[in-house]
Amino acid sequence: MIPFLLSTVVAVATPERVAGKFSYLTRCASCHGTDLRGGDAAPSLRGVGAADLDFWMVTGRMPAAVPWIEVGHRGQQISTREVRAIEAYVTNLAPGGPPIPEIATGGNLTHGRALFTQNCQQCHGVDASGASIGDRGEWAPSLHAASITQVAEAVRVGPDNMPKFAPSQLDDPALGDLATYVISLDTAAATGAFPVSSGGPVPEGLYGWLAAGSLALLGYAFSKRSGRTTADDSRPGEERQC
Ligand code: HEC
Ligand code: HEC
């Protein structure tokens, strides 16, 4: 009994959670409340889980400067040590929600691409550069700034208008394949080497038209060139006339 009580006390009051309490009270409580219950300024954080807390803090969405002003990915604002401490404090006070997914790089790209086409492309666009969604001017952001862990967290957490995917719908190995594919699109976008074959019928058609257009232009330029050659050939005669 005594060892049990002792271990409970030790578990509750780790230095990290003490630091986390301080950070939470100074950085988050003004909006989310000292009891995590939220209010007019922000939603409740009870039972949100580490993946949720991590996603919102590491992408720089939180701590917000002003309540209810939408901010997207703008880079982590507070130190990783503080982020971890706040996660430890909040998840200990009000447990629940998904943990931070542990995702290995090097997943299966073909499977990842199929999952992306099926579940993500309709909002984020075929090359994950972002696209408008719905008819109220809403926007699904580019995924090129997100790390592999942030991609996996977003899938588990479903921020705002994004649906969330539980492990029963998308297990961790599948999530690894998907996140690996999303990250591969960063390089493709940066080097311009976007994999056309993943584009589906519409973009492929577009690329077809672009290719046909360039061929037509080339043909035009070539005919102009040969036309000029003919003109050049006749020029010496004209010059002599001057
Ligand atoms: C100025 C007010 C403000 C401060 C300070 C603030 N938040 Fe928030 N937070 C919000 C609002 C408003 C939302 C809802 C945003 C939305 O849905 O677009 C939110 C949403 C969240 C969410 C998502 C909740 C959900 O339901 O999925 C998390 C997690 C979160 N905040 C964590 C934090 C943490 C941790 C801190 C401190 C480091 C913090 N916030 C500081 C206003 C604030
Ligand atoms: C119904 C539309 C929709 C679908 C489907 C969707 N998302 Fe999102 N996603 C959004 C919106 C909207 C946001 C922005 C939320 C915010 O800023 O609070 C977002 C944000 C994200 C972010 C955060 C990007 C950043 O750097 O800030 C990632 C990563 C992400 N989504 C990945 C995915 C993946 C992977 C899938 C497929 C499993 C997916 N999304 C499916 C709408 C969608």
mmCIF file of C-alpha atoms and ligand atoms in Angstrom:
data_model
loop_
_atom_site.group_PDB
_atom_site.id
_atom_site.type_symbol
_atom_site.label_atom_id
_atom_site.label_comp_id
_atom_site.label_asym_id
_atom_site.label_seq_id
_atom_site.Cartn_x
_atom_site.Cartn_y
_atom_site.Cartn_z
ATOM 1 C CA MET A 1 0.000 0.000 0.000
ATOM 2 C CA ILE A 2 2.705 2.473 1.016
ATOM 3 C CA PRO A 3 4.864 1.812 -2.087
ATOM 4 C CA PHE A 4 1.706 2.197 -4.194
ATOM 5 C CA LEU A 5 0.870 5.562 -2.596
ATOM 6 C CA LEU A 6 4.453 6.703 -2.961
ATOM 7 C CA SER A 7 4.579 5.787 -6.629
ATOM 8 C CA THR A 8 1.297 7.645 -7.223
ATOM 9 C CA VAL A 9 2.671 10.775 -5.589
ATOM 10 C CA VAL A 10 5.895 10.493 -7.610
ATOM 11 C CA ALA A 11 3.906 9.912 -10.827
ATOM 12 C CA VAL A 12 1.779 13.001 -10.275
ATOM 13 C CA ALA A 13 4.557 15.409 -9.366
ATOM 14 C CA THR A 14 7.382 14.800 -11.851
ATOM 15 C CA PRO A 15 9.501 17.898 -12.501
ATOM 16 C CA GLU A 16 8.263 17.854 -16.110
ATOM 17 C CA ARG A 17 4.630 18.111 -15.009
ATOM 18 C CA VAL A 18 5.483 20.879 -12.538
ATOM 19 C CA ALA A 19 7.181 22.788 -15.358
ATOM 20 C CA GLY A 20 4.234 21.893 -17.586
ATOM 21 C CA LYS A 21 1.763 23.316 -15.109
ATOM 22 C CA PHE A 22 3.684 26.586 -15.001
ATOM 23 C CA SER A 23 3.871 26.783 -18.831
ATOM 24 C CA TYR A 24 0.214 25.870 -19.208
ATOM 25 C CA LEU A 25 -0.908 28.498 -16.701
ATOM 26 C CA THR A 26 1.180 31.241 -18.288
ATOM 27 C CA ARG A 27 0.642 30.364 -21.956
ATOM 28 C CA CYS A 28 -2.682 28.563 -22.354
ATOM 29 C CA ALA A 29 -4.942 29.052 -19.327
ATOM 30 C CA SER A 30 -6.069 32.580 -20.292
ATOM 31 C CA CYS A 31 -8.132 31.000 -23.096
ATOM 32 C CA HIS A 32 -8.471 27.298 -22.234
ATOM 33 C CA GLY A 33 -9.062 27.902 -18.489
ATOM 34 C CA THR A 34 -7.071 26.830 -15.433
ATOM 35 C CA ASP A 35 -9.226 23.674 -15.272
ATOM 36 C CA LEU A 36 -8.768 22.939 -19.052
ATOM 37 C CA ARG A 37 -12.502 23.316 -19.584
ATOM 38 C CA GLY A 38 -12.294 26.168 -22.087
ATOM 39 C CA GLY A 39 -15.023 28.773 -22.378
ATOM 40 C CA ASP A 40 -15.913 31.645 -24.688
ATOM 41 C CA ALA A 41 -12.294 32.087 -25.772
ATOM 42 C CA ALA A 42 -11.384 28.484 -26.608
ATOM 43 C CA PRO A 43 -12.597 24.860 -26.601
ATOM 44 C CA SER A 44 -12.007 22.429 -23.730
ATOM 45 C CA LEU A 45 -8.712 20.545 -23.664
ATOM 46 C CA ARG A 46 -9.966 17.771 -21.409
ATOM 47 C CA GLY A 47 -9.205 14.412 -22.963
ATOM 48 C CA VAL A 48 -7.747 15.833 -26.189
ATOM 49 C CA GLY A 49 -4.637 13.639 -25.985
ATOM 50 C CA ALA A 50 -0.955 14.126 -26.785
ATOM 51 C CA ALA A 51 -1.290 13.934 -30.600
ATOM 52 C CA ASP A 52 -3.775 16.808 -30.569
ATOM 53 C CA LEU A 53 -1.679 18.980 -28.215
ATOM 54 C CA ASP A 54 1.486 18.218 -30.142
ATOM 55 C CA PHE A 55 -0.024 18.960 -33.567
ATOM 56 C CA TRP A 56 -1.434 22.338 -32.510
ATOM 57 C CA MET A 57 1.736 23.442 -30.711
ATOM 58 C CA VAL A 58 4.432 22.067 -33.036
ATOM 59 C CA THR A 59 2.816 23.469 -36.192
ATOM 60 C CA GLY A 60 2.661 26.849 -34.429
ATOM 61 C CA ARG A 61 -1.137 27.067 -34.345
ATOM 62 C CA MET A 62 -0.954 27.312 -30.527
ATOM 63 C CA PRO A 63 -0.507 29.278 -28.332
ATOM 64 C CA ALA A 64 -2.868 31.540 -30.286
ATOM 65 C CA ALA A 65 -2.308 35.286 -30.001
ATOM 66 C CA VAL A 66 -6.010 36.097 -30.235
ATOM 67 C CA PRO A 67 -8.981 33.784 -29.623
ATOM 68 C CA TRP A 68 -10.679 32.342 -32.712
ATOM 69 C CA ILE A 69 -8.309 33.862 -35.233
ATOM 70 C CA GLU A 70 -7.454 30.998 -37.599
ATOM 71 C CA VAL A 71 -3.756 30.422 -37.995
ATOM 72 C CA GLY A 72 -2.214 27.704 -40.096
ATOM 73 C CA HIS A 73 1.260 26.213 -39.995
ATOM 74 C CA ARG A 74 3.729 28.947 -39.055
ATOM 75 C CA GLY A 75 6.421 27.006 -37.192
ATOM 76 C CA GLN A 76 6.706 26.030 -33.539
ATOM 77 C CA GLN A 77 6.501 29.065 -31.245
ATOM 78 C CA ILE A 78 7.655 27.557 -27.938
ATOM 79 C CA SER A 79 10.559 25.231 -27.097
ATOM 80 C CA THR A 80 10.197 21.486 -27.551
ATOM 81 C CA ARG A 81 10.924 21.020 -23.839
ATOM 82 C CA GLU A 82 7.977 23.269 -22.971
ATOM 83 C CA VAL A 83 5.751 21.498 -25.512
ATOM 84 C CA ARG A 84 6.565 18.107 -23.919
ATOM 85 C CA ALA A 85 6.000 19.486 -20.423
ATOM 86 C CA ILE A 86 2.578 20.912 -21.342
ATOM 87 C CA GLU A 87 1.629 17.594 -22.962
ATOM 88 C CA ALA A 88 2.654 15.699 -19.828
ATOM 89 C CA TYR A 89 0.720 18.084 -17.590
ATOM 90 C CA VAL A 90 -2.506 18.194 -19.625
ATOM 91 C CA THR A 91 -2.683 14.464 -20.443
ATOM 92 C CA ASN A 92 -2.054 13.609 -16.801
ATOM 93 C CA LEU A 93 -4.773 15.958 -15.546
ATOM 94 C CA ALA A 94 -7.370 14.880 -18.123
ATOM 95 C CA PRO A 95 -6.322 11.677 -19.931
ATOM 96 C CA GLY A 96 -7.773 10.432 -23.211
ATOM 97 C CA GLY A 97 -7.321 11.014 -26.926
ATOM 98 C CA PRO A 98 -4.779 9.485 -29.272
ATOM 99 C CA PRO A 99 -1.056 9.374 -28.354
ATOM 100 C CA ILE A 100 1.591 10.872 -30.671
ATOM 101 C CA PRO A 101 1.826 8.293 -33.501
ATOM 102 C CA GLU A 102 5.212 6.638 -33.918
ATOM 103 C CA ILE A 103 5.804 6.604 -37.622
ATOM 104 C CA ALA A 104 8.800 5.076 -39.345
ATOM 105 C CA THR A 105 10.012 6.623 -42.584
ATOM 106 C CA GLY A 106 10.476 4.342 -45.590
ATOM 107 C CA GLY A 107 6.865 3.168 -45.908
ATOM 108 C CA ASN A 108 5.401 1.671 -49.080
ATOM 109 C CA LEU A 109 4.947 4.528 -51.571
ATOM 110 C CA THR A 110 2.533 2.700 -53.874
ATOM 111 C CA HIS A 111 0.203 1.888 -50.987
ATOM 112 C CA GLY A 112 0.689 5.391 -49.579
ATOM 113 C CA ARG A 113 -0.281 6.954 -52.888
ATOM 114 C CA ALA A 114 -3.439 4.843 -53.119
ATOM 115 C CA LEU A 115 -4.442 5.936 -49.594
ATOM 116 C CA PHE A 116 -3.702 9.578 -50.390
ATOM 117 C CA THR A 117 -5.756 9.484 -53.610
ATOM 118 C CA GLN A 118 -8.637 7.894 -51.753
ATOM 119 C CA ASN A 119 -8.659 9.985 -48.571
ATOM 120 C CA CYS A 120 -6.757 13.251 -48.871
ATOM 121 C CA GLN A 121 -6.411 14.412 -52.474
ATOM 122 C CA GLN A 122 -9.993 15.710 -52.759
ATOM 123 C CA CYS A 123 -9.175 18.428 -50.217
ATOM 124 C CA HIS A 124 -5.402 18.986 -50.324
ATOM 125 C CA GLY A 125 -4.945 18.612 -54.080
ATOM 126 C CA VAL A 126 -3.164 15.984 -56.130
ATOM 127 C CA ASP A 127 0.334 17.293 -55.279
ATOM 128 C CA ALA A 128 -0.668 18.301 -51.700
ATOM 129 C CA SER A 129 -0.137 21.994 -52.468
ATOM 130 C CA GLY A 130 -3.528 22.931 -50.996
ATOM 131 C CA ALA A 131 -6.929 23.530 -52.559
ATOM 132 C CA SER A 132 -10.213 25.226 -51.803
ATOM 133 C CA ILE A 133 -12.890 23.087 -50.176
ATOM 134 C CA GLY A 134 -16.631 23.580 -49.995
ATOM 135 C CA ASP A 135 -18.345 26.699 -51.213
ATOM 136 C CA ARG A 136 -17.669 29.002 -48.259
ATOM 137 C CA GLY A 137 -14.159 30.017 -49.246
ATOM 138 C CA GLU A 138 -12.555 27.419 -46.973
ATOM 139 C CA TRP A 139 -9.104 26.156 -47.775
ATOM 140 C CA ALA A 140 -7.232 22.919 -47.113
ATOM 141 C CA PRO A 141 -3.598 24.008 -46.690
ATOM 142 C CA SER A 142 -0.465 22.812 -48.435
ATOM 143 C CA LEU A 143 1.132 19.810 -46.710
ATOM 144 C CA HIS A 144 4.688 20.677 -47.725
ATOM 145 C CA ALA A 145 5.604 22.373 -44.416
ATOM 146 C CA ALA A 146 4.481 19.445 -42.254
ATOM 147 C CA SER A 147 6.922 16.839 -40.902
ATOM 148 C CA ILE A 148 6.117 13.139 -41.144
ATOM 149 C CA THR A 149 4.940 13.074 -37.506
ATOM 150 C CA GLN A 150 2.752 16.141 -38.042
ATOM 151 C CA VAL A 151 1.148 14.473 -41.068
ATOM 152 C CA ALA A 152 0.390 11.391 -38.970
ATOM 153 C CA GLU A 153 -0.930 13.524 -36.094
ATOM 154 C CA ALA A 154 -3.244 15.497 -38.401
ATOM 155 C CA VAL A 155 -4.716 12.218 -39.681
ATOM 156 C CA ARG A 156 -5.426 10.979 -36.124
ATOM 157 C CA VAL A 157 -6.623 14.361 -34.819
ATOM 158 C CA GLY A 158 -8.573 15.891 -37.760
ATOM 159 C CA PRO A 159 -8.049 19.613 -37.123
ATOM 160 C CA ASP A 160 -11.103 21.813 -37.805
ATOM 161 C CA ASN A 161 -12.813 20.780 -41.072
ATOM 162 C CA MET A 162 -10.587 17.778 -41.644
ATOM 163 C CA PRO A 163 -12.037 14.350 -40.801
ATOM 164 C CA LYS A 164 -10.087 12.224 -38.324
ATOM 165 C CA PHE A 165 -9.067 8.652 -39.042
ATOM 166 C CA ALA A 166 -9.019 6.198 -36.113
ATOM 167 C CA PRO A 167 -6.626 3.209 -36.116
ATOM 168 C CA SER A 168 -9.638 1.008 -36.960
ATOM 169 C CA GLN A 169 -9.975 2.887 -40.280
ATOM 170 C CA LEU A 170 -6.260 3.341 -40.939
ATOM 171 C CA ASP A 171 -3.831 1.301 -38.818
ATOM 172 C CA ASP A 172 -0.310 2.486 -37.936
ATOM 173 C CA PRO A 173 1.521 0.638 -40.768
ATOM 174 C CA ALA A 174 -0.940 2.109 -43.323
ATOM 175 C CA LEU A 175 -0.506 5.524 -41.708
ATOM 176 C CA GLY A 176 3.268 5.102 -42.136
ATOM 177 C CA ASP A 177 2.836 4.363 -45.858
ATOM 178 C CA LEU A 178 0.524 7.364 -46.280
ATOM 179 C CA ALA A 179 2.796 9.780 -44.381
ATOM 180 C CA THR A 180 5.863 8.545 -46.306
ATOM 181 C CA TYR A 181 4.054 9.298 -49.568
ATOM 182 C CA VAL A 182 2.967 12.776 -48.403
ATOM 183 C CA ILE A 183 6.592 13.597 -47.487
ATOM 184 C CA SER A 184 7.803 12.307 -50.875
ATOM 185 C CA LEU A 185 5.586 14.958 -52.485
ATOM 186 C CA ASP A 186 7.710 17.693 -50.814
ATOM 187 C CA THR A 187 10.749 16.677 -52.854
ATOM 188 C CA ALA A 188 8.623 16.214 -55.955
ATOM 189 C CA ALA A 189 7.179 19.715 -55.524
ATOM 190 C CA ALA A 190 10.604 21.275 -54.794
ATOM 191 C CA THR A 191 12.306 19.721 -57.817
ATOM 192 C CA GLY A 192 9.315 20.041 -60.148
ATOM 193 C CA ALA A 193 9.398 16.281 -60.587
ATOM 194 C CA PHE A 194 5.789 15.723 -59.717
ATOM 195 C CA PRO A 195 4.655 12.136 -60.327
ATOM 196 C CA VAL A 196 2.101 12.656 -63.103
ATOM 197 C CA SER A 197 0.811 9.103 -62.951
ATOM 198 C CA SER A 198 -0.839 9.813 -59.582
ATOM 199 C CA GLY A 199 -2.819 12.660 -61.092
ATOM 200 C CA GLY A 200 -6.014 10.857 -62.039
ATOM 201 C CA PRO A 201 -7.844 11.503 -65.284
ATOM 202 C CA VAL A 202 -8.185 15.289 -65.133
ATOM 203 C CA PRO A 203 -4.575 16.340 -64.495
ATOM 204 C CA GLU A 204 -3.325 13.617 -66.846
ATOM 205 C CA GLY A 205 -5.587 15.053 -69.537
ATOM 206 C CA LEU A 206 -4.202 18.481 -68.733
ATOM 207 C CA TYR A 207 -0.628 17.270 -69.081
ATOM 208 C CA GLY A 208 -1.657 15.684 -72.388
ATOM 209 C CA TRP A 209 -2.941 19.007 -73.644
ATOM 210 C CA LEU A 210 0.198 20.781 -72.421
ATOM 211 C CA ALA A 211 2.365 18.228 -74.234
ATOM 212 C CA ALA A 212 0.275 18.580 -77.413
ATOM 213 C CA GLY A 213 0.494 22.372 -77.080
ATOM 214 C CA SER A 214 4.287 22.327 -76.731
ATOM 215 C CA LEU A 215 4.576 20.006 -79.734
ATOM 216 C CA ALA A 216 2.401 22.347 -81.782
ATOM 217 C CA LEU A 217 4.570 25.314 -80.694
ATOM 218 C CA LEU A 218 7.735 23.416 -81.563
ATOM 219 C CA GLY A 219 6.295 22.564 -84.948
ATOM 220 C CA TYR A 220 5.377 26.219 -85.463
ATOM 221 C CA ALA A 221 8.829 27.429 -84.427
ATOM 222 C CA PHE A 222 10.411 24.872 -86.721
ATOM 223 C CA SER A 223 8.324 25.917 -89.699
ATOM 224 C CA LYS A 224 9.118 29.587 -88.970
ATOM 225 C CA ARG A 225 12.768 28.668 -88.785
ATOM 226 C CA SER A 226 12.745 26.848 -92.106
ATOM 227 C CA GLY A 227 10.711 29.716 -93.560
ATOM 228 C CA ARG A 228 13.412 32.169 -92.471
ATOM 229 C CA THR A 229 16.098 29.944 -93.946
ATOM 230 C CA THR A 230 14.362 30.224 -97.289
ATOM 231 C CA ALA A 231 14.079 34.005 -96.886
ATOM 232 C CA ASP A 232 17.749 34.231 -95.877
ATOM 233 C CA ASP A 233 18.694 32.283 -98.980
ATOM 234 C CA SER A 234 16.988 34.812 -101.175
ATOM 235 C CA ARG A 235 18.447 37.778 -99.293
ATOM 236 C CA PRO A 236 21.820 37.995 -100.992
ATOM 237 C CA GLY A 237 19.963 38.731 -104.194
ATOM 238 C CA GLU A 238 17.893 41.431 -102.468
ATOM 239 C CA GLU A 239 21.032 42.914 -100.886
ATOM 240 C CA ARG A 240 22.704 43.143 -104.220
ATOM 241 C CA GLN A 241 19.739 45.086 -105.445
ATOM 242 C CA CYS A 242 20.275 47.808 -102.742
HETATM 243 C C1 HEC B 1 -5.642 33.508 -27.199
HETATM 244 C C2 HEC B 1 -6.383 32.304 -26.865
HETATM 245 C C3 HEC B 1 -5.655 30.970 -26.870
HETATM 246 C C4 HEC B 1 -4.463 30.651 -26.250
HETATM 247 C C5 HEC B 1 -3.556 31.548 -25.426
HETATM 248 C C6 HEC B 1 -4.263 29.238 -26.513
HETATM 249 N N1 HEC B 1 -5.291 28.730 -27.250
HETATM 250 FE FE1 HEC B 1 -5.484 26.797 -27.908
HETATM 251 N N2 HEC B 1 -7.169 27.297 -28.930
HETATM 252 C C7 HEC B 1 -7.753 28.555 -28.955
HETATM 253 C C8 HEC B 1 -8.878 28.546 -29.869
HETATM 254 C C9 HEC B 1 -9.785 29.721 -30.177
HETATM 255 C C10 HEC B 1 -8.945 27.234 -30.405
HETATM 256 C C11 HEC B 1 -9.916 26.710 -31.451
HETATM 257 C C12 HEC B 1 -9.237 26.967 -32.789
HETATM 258 C C13 HEC B 1 -9.957 26.426 -33.961
HETATM 259 O O1 HEC B 1 -10.762 25.518 -33.829
HETATM 260 O O2 HEC B 1 -9.629 26.901 -35.071
HETATM 261 C C14 HEC B 1 -7.868 26.473 -29.792
HETATM 262 C C15 HEC B 1 -7.619 25.139 -30.048
HETATM 263 C C16 HEC B 1 -6.653 24.391 -29.399
HETATM 264 C C17 HEC B 1 -6.489 22.970 -29.563
HETATM 265 C C18 HEC B 1 -7.351 22.048 -30.396
HETATM 266 C C19 HEC B 1 -8.470 21.558 -29.545
HETATM 267 C C20 HEC B 1 -9.355 20.561 -30.232
HETATM 268 O O3 HEC B 1 -10.527 20.527 -29.884
HETATM 269 O O4 HEC B 1 -8.882 19.817 -31.068
HETATM 270 C C21 HEC B 1 -5.435 22.601 -28.755
HETATM 271 C C22 HEC B 1 -4.902 21.204 -28.564
HETATM 272 C C23 HEC B 1 -4.955 23.800 -28.116
HETATM 273 N N3 HEC B 1 -5.711 24.873 -28.533
HETATM 274 C C24 HEC B 1 -3.907 23.842 -27.229
HETATM 275 C C25 HEC B 1 -3.391 25.010 -26.683
HETATM 276 C C26 HEC B 1 -2.218 25.047 -25.831
HETATM 277 C C27 HEC B 1 -1.452 23.827 -25.387
HETATM 278 C C28 HEC B 1 -1.991 26.351 -25.527
HETATM 279 C C29 HEC B 1 -0.848 26.931 -24.733
HETATM 280 C C30 HEC B 1 0.491 26.578 -25.191
HETATM 281 C C31 HEC B 1 -3.038 27.140 -26.163
HETATM 282 N N4 HEC B 1 -3.860 26.292 -26.853
HETATM 283 C C32 HEC B 1 -3.159 28.520 -26.058
HETATM 284 C C33 HEC B 1 -7.346 29.668 -28.238
HETATM 285 C C34 HEC B 1 -6.171 29.755 -27.513
HETATM 286 C C1 HEC B 2 -12.527 17.467 -45.994
HETATM 287 C C2 HEC B 2 -11.238 17.993 -46.358
HETATM 288 C C3 HEC B 2 -9.983 17.323 -45.855
HETATM 289 C C4 HEC B 2 -9.590 16.009 -46.019
HETATM 290 C C5 HEC B 2 -10.360 14.865 -46.679
HETATM 291 C C6 HEC B 2 -8.260 15.923 -45.461
HETATM 292 N N1 HEC B 2 -7.875 17.132 -44.945
HETATM 293 FE FE1 HEC B 2 -6.087 17.566 -44.078
HETATM 294 N N2 HEC B 2 -6.747 19.437 -43.611
HETATM 295 C C7 HEC B 2 -7.972 19.967 -44.005
HETATM 296 C C8 HEC B 2 -8.089 21.311 -43.442
HETATM 297 C C9 HEC B 2 -9.269 22.242 -43.615
HETATM 298 C C10 HEC B 2 -6.909 21.559 -42.712
HETATM 299 C C11 HEC B 2 -6.535 22.838 -41.921
HETATM 300 C C12 HEC B 2 -7.046 22.749 -40.512
HETATM 301 C C13 HEC B 2 -6.555 23.882 -39.631
HETATM 302 O O1 HEC B 2 -5.736 24.690 -40.046
HETATM 303 O O2 HEC B 2 -6.986 23.946 -38.493
HETATM 304 C C14 HEC B 2 -6.080 20.375 -42.864
HETATM 305 C C15 HEC B 2 -4.801 20.249 -42.315
HETATM 306 C C16 HEC B 2 -3.945 19.192 -42.574
HETATM 307 C C17 HEC B 2 -2.556 19.126 -42.165
HETATM 308 C C18 HEC B 2 -1.759 20.215 -41.446
HETATM 309 C C19 HEC B 2 -0.880 20.941 -42.442
HETATM 310 C C20 HEC B 2 0.014 21.981 -41.816
HETATM 311 O O3 HEC B 2 1.218 21.957 -42.046
HETATM 312 O O4 HEC B 2 -0.502 22.844 -41.093
HETATM 313 C C21 HEC B 2 -2.078 17.920 -42.575
HETATM 314 C C22 HEC B 2 -0.657 17.394 -42.374
HETATM 315 C C23 HEC B 2 -3.156 17.219 -43.249
HETATM 316 N N3 HEC B 2 -4.268 18.034 -43.236
HETATM 317 C C24 HEC B 2 -3.056 15.965 -43.821
HETATM 318 C C25 HEC B 2 -4.127 15.271 -44.396
HETATM 319 C C26 HEC B 2 -4.030 13.904 -44.855
HETATM 320 C C27 HEC B 2 -2.774 13.067 -44.867
HETATM 321 C C28 HEC B 2 -5.293 13.549 -45.282
HETATM 322 C C29 HEC B 2 -5.781 12.218 -45.773
HETATM 323 C C30 HEC B 2 -5.747 11.128 -44.830
HETATM 324 C C31 HEC B 2 -6.154 14.722 -45.107
HETATM 325 N N4 HEC B 2 -5.412 15.736 -44.564
HETATM 326 C C32 HEC B 2 -7.506 14.764 -45.450
HETATM 327 C C33 HEC B 2 -8.914 19.351 -44.773
HETATM 328 C C34 HEC B 2 -8.901 18.015 -45.160
#
